[in-house]
Amino acid sequence: MTHIGRSFGGPGHIEATCPCDLAPCGLVDAGNVSDECDQHPTTAGKTMRTGHAAEDCPEMGRDVVVALAKVLRARQAIVDAACEEPEGFHSLALLDAIDDYGRAVSHLNAERIRNSKRLRDYTDDHMSDCNEAADEIDPEVIA
Ligand SMILES: [Zn+2]
Ligand SMILES: [Zn+2]
């Protein structure tokens, strides 16, 4: 069977938010799509942009997709709450502000890693691993 996804280069926000069970890689097993899903069943007629045979599954990445789903739900909760305010409305500025907030939180956490004296004292060898980990969650600082 094949693991499939609608984003380029791996699982993305569609896999994070659709009702299908996720394979260990965070993609969807083509033989196990949810009837509720309007993205992954062949009857939906949507383009799959990433995938691999189940036997080639890297079997990691599902946690990232689950975490992404959590961020998207939290983001929607902010929008929903704003819309309940008498003067609240669905504004693009609000969406940009939330995305900026998310990037700022990632950047904060990455900087905590990069600037940790405790990690730095651990050994320089490990510090380069830690910095690579920080770059992974905060890619915009890589020039
Ligand atoms: Zn799905
Ligand atoms: Zn897979």
GROMACS .gro file of N, CA and C and ligand atoms in nm:
model
  431
    1MET      N    1   0.085  -0.119   0.000
    1MET     CA    2   0.000   0.000   0.000
    1MET      C    3   0.089   0.125   0.000
    2THR      N    4   0.031   0.236  -0.033
    2THR     CA    5   0.107   0.359  -0.051
    2THR      C    6   0.067   0.464   0.053
    3HIS      N    7   0.165   0.539   0.100
    3HIS     CA    8   0.138   0.653   0.188
    3HIS      C    9   0.137   0.779   0.102
    4ILE      N   10   0.029   0.856   0.114
    4ILE     CA   11   0.008   0.969   0.022
    4ILE      C   12  -0.017   1.098   0.098
    5GLY      N   13   0.014   1.209   0.031
    5GLY     CA   14  -0.012   1.340   0.090
    5GLY      C   15  -0.032   1.443  -0.018
    6ARG      N   16  -0.096   1.554   0.018
    6ARG     CA   17  -0.133   1.657  -0.080
    6ARG      C   18  -0.033   1.772  -0.086
    7SER      N   19   0.071   1.770   0.000
    7SER     CA   20   0.169   1.878  -0.003
    7SER      C   21   0.297   1.829  -0.069
    8PHE      N   22   0.376   1.921  -0.122
    8PHE     CA   23   0.507   1.886  -0.176
    8PHE      C   24   0.603   1.855  -0.061
    9GLY      N   25   0.684   1.751  -0.078
    9GLY     CA   26   0.795   1.728   0.013
    9GLY      C   27   0.762   1.668   0.147
   10GLY      N   28   0.640   1.615   0.164
   10GLY     CA   29   0.608   1.551   0.291
   10GLY      C   30   0.473   1.595   0.341
   11PRO      N   31   0.432   1.544   0.457
   11PRO     CA   32   0.300   1.578   0.508
   11PRO      C   33   0.290   1.727   0.541
   12GLY      N   34   0.172   1.783   0.524
   12GLY     CA   35   0.152   1.926   0.548
   12GLY      C   36   0.021   1.952   0.619
   13HIS      N   37  -0.029   2.076   0.604
   13HIS     CA   38  -0.146   2.116   0.682
   13HIS      C   39  -0.272   2.037   0.644
   14ILE      N   40  -0.278   1.985   0.521
   14ILE     CA   41  -0.398   1.909   0.483
   14ILE      C   42  -0.402   1.777   0.560
   15GLU      N   43  -0.287   1.710   0.570
   15GLU     CA   44  -0.282   1.587   0.648
   15GLU      C   45  -0.305   1.618   0.797
   16ALA      N   46  -0.258   1.735   0.842
   16ALA     CA   47  -0.273   1.771   0.983
   16ALA      C   48  -0.419   1.790   1.021
   17THR      N   49  -0.501   1.836   0.926
   17THR     CA   50  -0.637   1.873   0.962
   17THR      C   51  -0.744   1.778   0.909
   18CYS      N   52  -0.709   1.684   0.821
   18CYS     CA   53  -0.812   1.595   0.767
   18CYS      C   54  -0.840   1.482   0.867
   19PRO      N   55  -0.953   1.413   0.851
   19PRO     CA   56  -0.991   1.310   0.950
   19PRO      C   57  -0.925   1.174   0.931
   20CYS      N   58  -0.839   1.157   0.829
   20CYS     CA   59  -0.776   1.027   0.808
   20CYS      C   60  -0.679   0.993   0.922
   21ASP      N   61  -0.667   0.862   0.950
   21ASP     CA   62  -0.560   0.815   1.039
   21ASP      C   63  -0.427   0.841   0.971
   22LEU      N   64  -0.327   0.881   1.048
   22LEU     CA   65  -0.197   0.909   0.990
   22LEU      C   66  -0.105   0.788   1.002
   23ALA      N   67  -0.032   0.761   0.893
   23ALA     CA   68   0.073   0.659   0.896
   23ALA      C   69   0.188   0.711   0.984
   24PRO      N   70   0.284   0.626   1.021
   24PRO     CA   71   0.393   0.672   1.109
   24PRO      C   72   0.472   0.791   1.054
   25CYS      N   73   0.468   0.811   0.921
   25CYS     CA   74   0.540   0.922   0.859
   25CYS      C   75   0.456   1.050   0.858
   26GLY      N   76   0.330   1.042   0.898
   26GLY     CA   77   0.244   1.161   0.894
   26GLY      C   78   0.164   1.173   0.767
   27LEU      N   79   0.190   1.086   0.671
   27LEU     CA   80   0.107   1.081   0.550
   27LEU      C   81  -0.013   0.989   0.576
   28VAL      N   82  -0.096   0.974   0.475
   28VAL     CA   83  -0.217   0.894   0.488
   28VAL      C   84  -0.200   0.765   0.408
   29ASP      N   85  -0.236   0.653   0.467
   29ASP     CA   86  -0.232   0.524   0.398
   29ASP      C   87  -0.346   0.522   0.296
   30ALA      N   88  -0.311   0.505   0.169
   30ALA     CA   89  -0.411   0.511   0.062
   30ALA      C   90  -0.520   0.405   0.080
   31GLY      N   91  -0.490   0.298   0.151
   31GLY     CA   92  -0.589   0.193   0.174
   31GLY      C   93  -0.671   0.216   0.300
   32ASN      N   94  -0.647   0.326   0.369
   32ASN     CA   95  -0.711   0.350   0.498
   32ASN      C   96  -0.759   0.494   0.510
   33VAL      N   97  -0.814   0.547   0.399
   33VAL     CA   98  -0.863   0.685   0.403
   33VAL      C   99  -0.998   0.690   0.474
   34SER      N  100  -1.026   0.802   0.537
   34SER     CA  101  -1.154   0.819   0.607
   34SER      C  102  -1.265   0.854   0.506
   35ASP      N  103  -1.384   0.797   0.529
   35ASP     CA  104  -1.499   0.831   0.444
   35ASP      C  105  -1.535   0.979   0.456
   36GLU      N  106  -1.499   1.037   0.570
   36GLU     CA  107  -1.530   1.178   0.597
   36GLU      C  108  -1.436   1.274   0.522
   37CYS      N  109  -1.323   1.220   0.474
   37CYS     CA  110  -1.220   1.307   0.417
   37CYS      C  111  -1.258   1.352   0.277
   38ASP      N  112  -1.242   1.483   0.250
   38ASP     CA  113  -1.269   1.533   0.115
   38ASP      C  114  -1.138   1.562   0.040
   39GLN      N  115  -1.027   1.506   0.091
   39GLN     CA  116  -0.896   1.534   0.031
   39GLN      C  117  -0.826   1.410  -0.025
   40HIS      N  118  -0.827   1.300   0.050
   40HIS     CA  119  -0.742   1.187   0.016
   40HIS      C  120  -0.809   1.072  -0.061
   41PRO      N  121  -0.940   1.049  -0.047
   41PRO     CA  122  -0.999   0.940  -0.126
   41PRO      C  123  -0.985   0.967  -0.276
   42THR      N  124  -0.965   0.863  -0.355
   42THR     CA  125  -0.952   0.883  -0.500
   42THR      C  126  -1.076   0.952  -0.557
   43THR      N  127  -1.192   0.927  -0.494
   43THR     CA  128  -1.317   0.988  -0.541
   43THR      C  129  -1.317   1.139  -0.524
   44ALA      N  130  -1.228   1.192  -0.438
   44ALA     CA  131  -1.220   1.337  -0.420
   44ALA      C  132  -1.154   1.403  -0.542
   45GLY      N  133  -1.078   1.323  -0.620
   45GLY     CA  134  -1.018   1.376  -0.742
   45GLY      C  135  -0.910   1.480  -0.719
   46LYS      N  136  -0.841   1.471  -0.605
   46LYS     CA  137  -0.737   1.571  -0.574
   46LYS      C  138  -0.598   1.514  -0.610
   47THR      N  139  -0.507   1.606  -0.639
   47THR     CA  140  -0.372   1.566  -0.676
   47THR      C  141  -0.290   1.531  -0.552
   48MET      N  142  -0.227   1.412  -0.554
   48MET     CA  143  -0.133   1.376  -0.448
   48MET      C  144   0.006   1.422  -0.490
   49ARG      N  145   0.073   1.493  -0.404
   49ARG     CA  146   0.202   1.554  -0.441
   49ARG      C  147   0.320   1.490  -0.372
   50THR      N  148   0.293   1.400  -0.280
   50THR     CA  149   0.402   1.330  -0.215
   50THR      C  150   0.354   1.190  -0.180
   51GLY      N  151   0.447   1.098  -0.167
   51GLY     CA  152   0.408   0.962  -0.131
   51GLY      C  153   0.524   0.865  -0.142
   52HIS      N  154   0.505   0.749  -0.084
   52HIS     CA  155   0.602   0.640  -0.095
   52HIS      C  156   0.530   0.509  -0.067
   53ALA      N  157   0.592   0.398  -0.108
   53ALA     CA  158   0.538   0.267  -0.075
   53ALA      C  159   0.551   0.245   0.075
   54ALA      N  160   0.454   0.172   0.131
   54ALA     CA  161   0.455   0.150   0.276
   54ALA      C  162   0.586   0.089   0.322
   55GLU      N  163   0.645   0.001   0.239
   55GLU     CA  164   0.771  -0.062   0.282
   55GLU      C  165   0.889   0.036   0.279
   56ASP      N  166   0.873   0.151   0.213
   56ASP     CA  167   0.978   0.254   0.213
   56ASP      C  168   0.950   0.363   0.317
   57CYS      N  169   0.852   0.340   0.403
   57CYS     CA  170   0.812   0.445   0.498
   57CYS      C  171   0.925   0.475   0.596
   58PRO      N  172   0.962   0.605   0.611
   58PRO     CA  173   1.066   0.639   0.709
   58PRO      C  174   1.019   0.617   0.853
   59GLU      N  175   0.888   0.603   0.871
   59GLU     CA  176   0.830   0.576   1.004
   59GLU      C  177   0.869   0.679   1.107
   60MET      N  178   0.888   0.802   1.063
   60MET     CA  179   0.900   0.913   1.158
   60MET      C  180   0.843   1.037   1.093
   61GLY      N  181   0.792   1.129   1.176
   61GLY     CA  182   0.735   1.252   1.125
   61GLY      C  183   0.591   1.272   1.167
   62ARG      N  184   0.528   1.163   1.215
   62ARG     CA  185   0.388   1.175   1.255
   62ARG      C  186   0.371   1.277   1.368
   63ASP      N  187   0.466   1.278   1.464
   63ASP     CA  188   0.456   1.371   1.577
   63ASP      C  189   0.457   1.517   1.531
   64VAL      N  190   0.534   1.544   1.425
   64VAL     CA  191   0.539   1.681   1.374
   64VAL      C  192   0.404   1.720   1.316
   65VAL      N  193   0.340   1.627   1.244
   65VAL     CA  194   0.209   1.656   1.184
   65VAL      C  195   0.104   1.674   1.293
   66VAL      N  196   0.112   1.591   1.398
   66VAL     CA  197   0.019   1.605   1.510
   66VAL      C  198   0.039   1.740   1.579
   67ALA      N  199   0.167   1.782   1.595
   67ALA     CA  200   0.196   1.912   1.656
   67ALA      C  201   0.144   2.025   1.567
   68LEU      N  202   0.159   2.008   1.435
   68LEU     CA  203   0.109   2.109   1.341
   68LEU      C  204  -0.043   2.122   1.354
   69ALA      N  205  -0.111   2.008   1.368
   69ALA     CA  206  -0.257   2.011   1.384
   69ALA      C  207  -0.295   2.089   1.510
   70LYS      N  208  -0.215   2.072   1.615
   70LYS     CA  209  -0.241   2.142   1.741
   70LYS      C  210  -0.226   2.293   1.723
   71VAL      N  211  -0.121   2.334   1.649
   71VAL     CA  212  -0.100   2.477   1.622
   71VAL      C  213  -0.217   2.532   1.541
   72LEU      N  214  -0.260   2.457   1.437
   72LEU     CA  215  -0.369   2.504   1.352
   72LEU      C  216  -0.500   2.517   1.431
   73ARG      N  217  -0.525   2.420   1.523
   73ARG     CA  218  -0.645   2.428   1.606
   73ARG      C  219  -0.640   2.547   1.700
   74ALA      N  220  -0.521   2.572   1.759
   74ALA     CA  221  -0.505   2.685   1.851
   74ALA      C  222  -0.526   2.817   1.776
   75ARG      N  223  -0.474   2.820   1.653
   75ARG     CA  224  -0.486   2.940   1.569
   75ARG      C  225  -0.634   2.966   1.537
   76GLN      N  226  -0.706   2.859   1.502
   76GLN     CA  227  -0.848   2.873   1.470
   76GLN      C  228  -0.927   2.917   1.592
   77ALA      N  229  -0.886   2.869   1.710
   77ALA     CA  230  -0.955   2.907   1.833
   77ALA      C  231  -0.943   3.057   1.857
   78ILE      N  232  -0.825   3.114   1.823
   78ILE     CA  233  -0.807   3.260   1.838
   78ILE      C  234  -0.901   3.333   1.743
   79VAL      N  235  -0.908   3.286   1.619
   79VAL     CA  236  -0.995   3.350   1.520
   79VAL      C  237  -1.141   3.341   1.565
   80ASP      N  238  -1.181   3.221   1.609
   80ASP     CA  239  -1.320   3.202   1.653
   80ASP      C  240  -1.354   3.294   1.770
   81ALA      N  241  -1.260   3.304   1.864
   81ALA     CA  242  -1.283   3.390   1.981
   81ALA      C  243  -1.296   3.535   1.938
   82ALA      N  244  -1.210   3.578   1.844
   82ALA     CA  245  -1.215   3.717   1.797
   82ALA      C  246  -1.349   3.745   1.728
   83CYS      N  247  -1.400   3.645   1.656
   83CYS     CA  248  -1.526   3.664   1.583
   83CYS      C  249  -1.645   3.675   1.677
   84GLU      N  250  -1.630   3.626   1.798
   84GLU     CA  251  -1.741   3.636   1.894
   84GLU      C  252  -1.748   3.773   1.961
   85GLU      N  253  -1.640   3.851   1.950
   85GLU     CA  254  -1.643   3.986   2.003
   85GLU      C  255  -1.739   4.069   1.918
   86PRO      N  256  -1.811   4.162   1.985
   86PRO     CA  257  -1.909   4.243   1.908
   86PRO      C  258  -1.845   4.310   1.787
   87GLU      N  259  -1.724   4.363   1.804
   87GLU     CA  260  -1.661   4.433   1.691
   87GLU      C  261  -1.560   4.342   1.620
   88GLY      N  262  -1.560   4.212   1.657
   88GLY     CA  263  -1.464   4.121   1.597
   88GLY      C  264  -1.500   4.089   1.453
   89PHE      N  265  -1.402   4.071   1.370
   89PHE     CA  266  -1.428   4.030   1.233
   89PHE      C  267  -1.309   3.953   1.183
   90HIS      N  268  -1.331   3.880   1.076
   90HIS     CA  269  -1.227   3.794   1.020
   90HIS      C  270  -1.135   3.881   0.936
   91SER      N  271  -1.031   3.933   0.998
   91SER     CA  272  -0.944   4.026   0.923
   91SER      C  273  -0.811   3.961   0.889
   92LEU      N  274  -0.756   3.998   0.775
   92LEU     CA  275  -0.627   3.945   0.732
   92LEU      C  276  -0.517   3.985   0.828
   93ALA      N  277  -0.531   4.103   0.887
   93ALA     CA  278  -0.429   4.149   0.982
   93ALA      C  279  -0.423   4.055   1.101
   94LEU      N  280  -0.540   4.003   1.142
   94LEU     CA  281  -0.544   3.909   1.253
   94LEU      C  282  -0.468   3.781   1.217
   95LEU      N  283  -0.493   3.730   1.097
   95LEU     CA  284  -0.425   3.607   1.054
   95LEU      C  285  -0.273   3.628   1.049
   96ASP      N  286  -0.231   3.741   0.994
   96ASP     CA  287  -0.088   3.772   0.989
   96ASP      C  288  -0.030   3.782   1.129
   97ALA      N  289  -0.106   3.844   1.218
   97ALA     CA  290  -0.058   3.862   1.355
   97ALA      C  291  -0.039   3.727   1.423
   98ILE      N  292  -0.131   3.633   1.398
   98ILE     CA  293  -0.119   3.501   1.459
   98ILE      C  294   0.002   3.428   1.404
   99ASP      N  295   0.023   3.438   1.272
   99ASP     CA  296   0.139   3.372   1.212
   99ASP      C  297   0.269   3.432   1.267
  100ASP      N  298   0.271   3.563   1.282
  100ASP     CA  299   0.388   3.628   1.340
  100ASP      C  300   0.413   3.578   1.482
  101TYR      N  301   0.304   3.562   1.555
  101TYR     CA  302   0.315   3.512   1.692
  101TYR      C  303   0.377   3.372   1.691
  102GLY      N  304   0.328   3.285   1.603
  102GLY     CA  305   0.381   3.150   1.594
  102GLY      C  306   0.529   3.148   1.561
  103ARG      N  307   0.567   3.232   1.463
  103ARG     CA  308   0.710   3.238   1.427
  103ARG      C  309   0.793   3.291   1.543
  104ALA      N  310   0.736   3.388   1.614
  104ALA     CA  311   0.809   3.446   1.727
  104ALA      C  312   0.830   3.342   1.837
  105VAL      N  313   0.730   3.258   1.861
  105VAL     CA  314   0.743   3.152   1.962
  105VAL      C  315   0.850   3.052   1.919
  106SER      N  316   0.849   3.012   1.791
  106SER     CA  317   0.952   2.921   1.741
  106SER      C  318   1.090   2.983   1.754
  107HIS      N  319   1.098   3.110   1.718
  107HIS     CA  320   1.227   3.180   1.725
  107HIS      C  321   1.276   3.186   1.870
  108LEU      N  322   1.183   3.218   1.961
  108LEU     CA  323   1.218   3.223   2.103
  108LEU      C  324   1.276   3.090   2.149
  109ASN      N  325   1.208   2.982   2.114
  109ASN     CA  326   1.253   2.850   2.158
  109ASN      C  327   1.387   2.813   2.093
  110ALA      N  328   1.403   2.850   1.966
  110ALA     CA  329   1.531   2.823   1.898
  110ALA      C  330   1.644   2.902   1.963
  111GLU      N  331   1.615   3.028   1.996
  111GLU     CA  332   1.718   3.111   2.061
  111GLU      C  333   1.752   3.059   2.200
  112ARG      N  334   1.653   3.003   2.268
  112ARG     CA  335   1.680   2.943   2.399
  112ARG      C  336   1.782   2.830   2.384
  113ILE      N  337   1.767   2.752   2.277
  113ILE     CA  338   1.861   2.643   2.253
  113ILE      C  339   1.998   2.699   2.216
  114ARG      N  340   1.999   2.796   2.122
  114ARG     CA  341   2.125   2.850   2.072
  114ARG      C  342   2.204   2.919   2.182
  115ASN      N  343   2.134   2.977   2.278
  115ASN     CA  344   2.200   3.058   2.380
  115ASN      C  345   2.212   2.988   2.515
  116SER      N  346   2.182   2.860   2.517
  116SER     CA  347   2.186   2.788   2.643
  116SER      C  348   2.330   2.764   2.688
  117LYS      N  349   2.366   2.821   2.802
  117LYS     CA  350   2.501   2.799   2.855
  117LYS      C  351   2.518   2.651   2.892
  118ARG      N  352   2.411   2.594   2.944
  118ARG     CA  353   2.417   2.454   2.985
  118ARG      C  354   2.447   2.363   2.864
  119LEU      N  355   2.378   2.388   2.751
  119LEU     CA  356   2.403   2.308   2.631
  119LEU      C  357   2.544   2.335   2.578
  120ARG      N  358   2.587   2.462   2.585
  120ARG     CA  359   2.718   2.499   2.532
  120ARG      C  360   2.829   2.432   2.613
  121ASP      N  361   2.809   2.422   2.743
  121ASP     CA  362   2.909   2.359   2.829
  121ASP      C  363   2.916   2.208   2.809
  122TYR      N  364   2.814   2.156   2.747
  122TYR     CA  365   2.800   2.012   2.732
  122TYR      C  366   2.914   1.953   2.650
  123THR      N  367   2.947   2.016   2.542
  123THR     CA  368   3.065   1.999   2.454
  123THR      C  369   3.031   2.066   2.322
  124ASP      N  370   3.134   2.118   2.256
  124ASP     CA  371   3.114   2.188   2.128
  124ASP      C  372   3.054   2.094   2.024
  125ASP      N  373   3.093   1.969   2.030
  125ASP     CA  374   3.039   1.868   1.939
  125ASP      C  375   2.888   1.867   1.939
  126HIS      N  376   2.834   1.859   2.061
  126HIS     CA  377   2.689   1.853   2.072
  126HIS      C  378   2.624   1.987   2.040
  127MET      N  379   2.696   2.097   2.062
  127MET     CA  380   2.638   2.228   2.035
  127MET      C  381   2.602   2.243   1.888
  128SER      N  382   2.685   2.189   1.797
  128SER     CA  383   2.650   2.203   1.655
  128SER      C  384   2.524   2.122   1.624
  129ASP      N  385   2.507   2.008   1.690
  129ASP     CA  386   2.381   1.932   1.675
  129ASP      C  387   2.264   2.014   1.725
  130CYS      N  388   2.283   2.078   1.841
  130CYS     CA  389   2.175   2.159   1.900
  130CYS      C  390   2.140   2.276   1.809
  131ASN      N  391   2.245   2.341   1.753
  131ASN     CA  392   2.219   2.453   1.664
  131ASN      C  393   2.144   2.409   1.539
  132GLU      N  394   2.178   2.292   1.489
  132GLU     CA  395   2.105   2.241   1.373
  132GLU      C  396   1.959   2.216   1.408
  133ALA      N  397   1.937   2.167   1.530
  133ALA     CA  398   1.800   2.145   1.576
  133ALA      C  399   1.726   2.278   1.585
  134ALA      N  400   1.793   2.381   1.636
  134ALA     CA  401   1.731   2.514   1.646
  134ALA      C  402   1.699   2.569   1.508
  135ASP      N  403   1.793   2.551   1.413
  135ASP     CA  404   1.769   2.600   1.276
  135ASP      C  405   1.648   2.531   1.213
  136GLU      N  406   1.627   2.407   1.252
  136GLU     CA  407   1.514   2.331   1.198
  136GLU      C  408   1.380   2.394   1.238
  137ILE      N  409   1.371   2.442   1.363
  137ILE     CA  410   1.244   2.501   1.407
  137ILE      C  411   1.238   2.651   1.380
  138ASP      N  412   1.348   2.710   1.340
  138ASP     CA  413   1.353   2.855   1.320
  138ASP      C  414   1.433   2.884   1.194
  139PRO      N  415   1.384   2.836   1.077
  139PRO     CA  416   1.467   2.838   0.955
  139PRO      C  417   1.495   2.976   0.900
  140GLU      N  418   1.415   3.077   0.937
  140GLU     CA  419   1.429   3.207   0.872
  140GLU      C  420   1.559   3.277   0.906
  141VAL      N  421   1.625   3.236   1.014
  141VAL     CA  422   1.749   3.304   1.051
  141VAL      C  423   1.867   3.254   0.968
  142ILE      N  424   1.850   3.141   0.896
  142ILE     CA  425   1.959   3.090   0.812
  142ILE      C  426   1.967   3.175   0.685
  143ALA      N  427   2.073   3.250   0.673
  143ALA     CA  428   2.084   3.340   0.558
  143ALA      C  429   2.153   3.271   0.441
  144ZN      ZN  430  -0.756   1.266   0.459
  145ZN      ZN  431   0.499   0.650   0.522
   0.00000   0.00000   0.00000
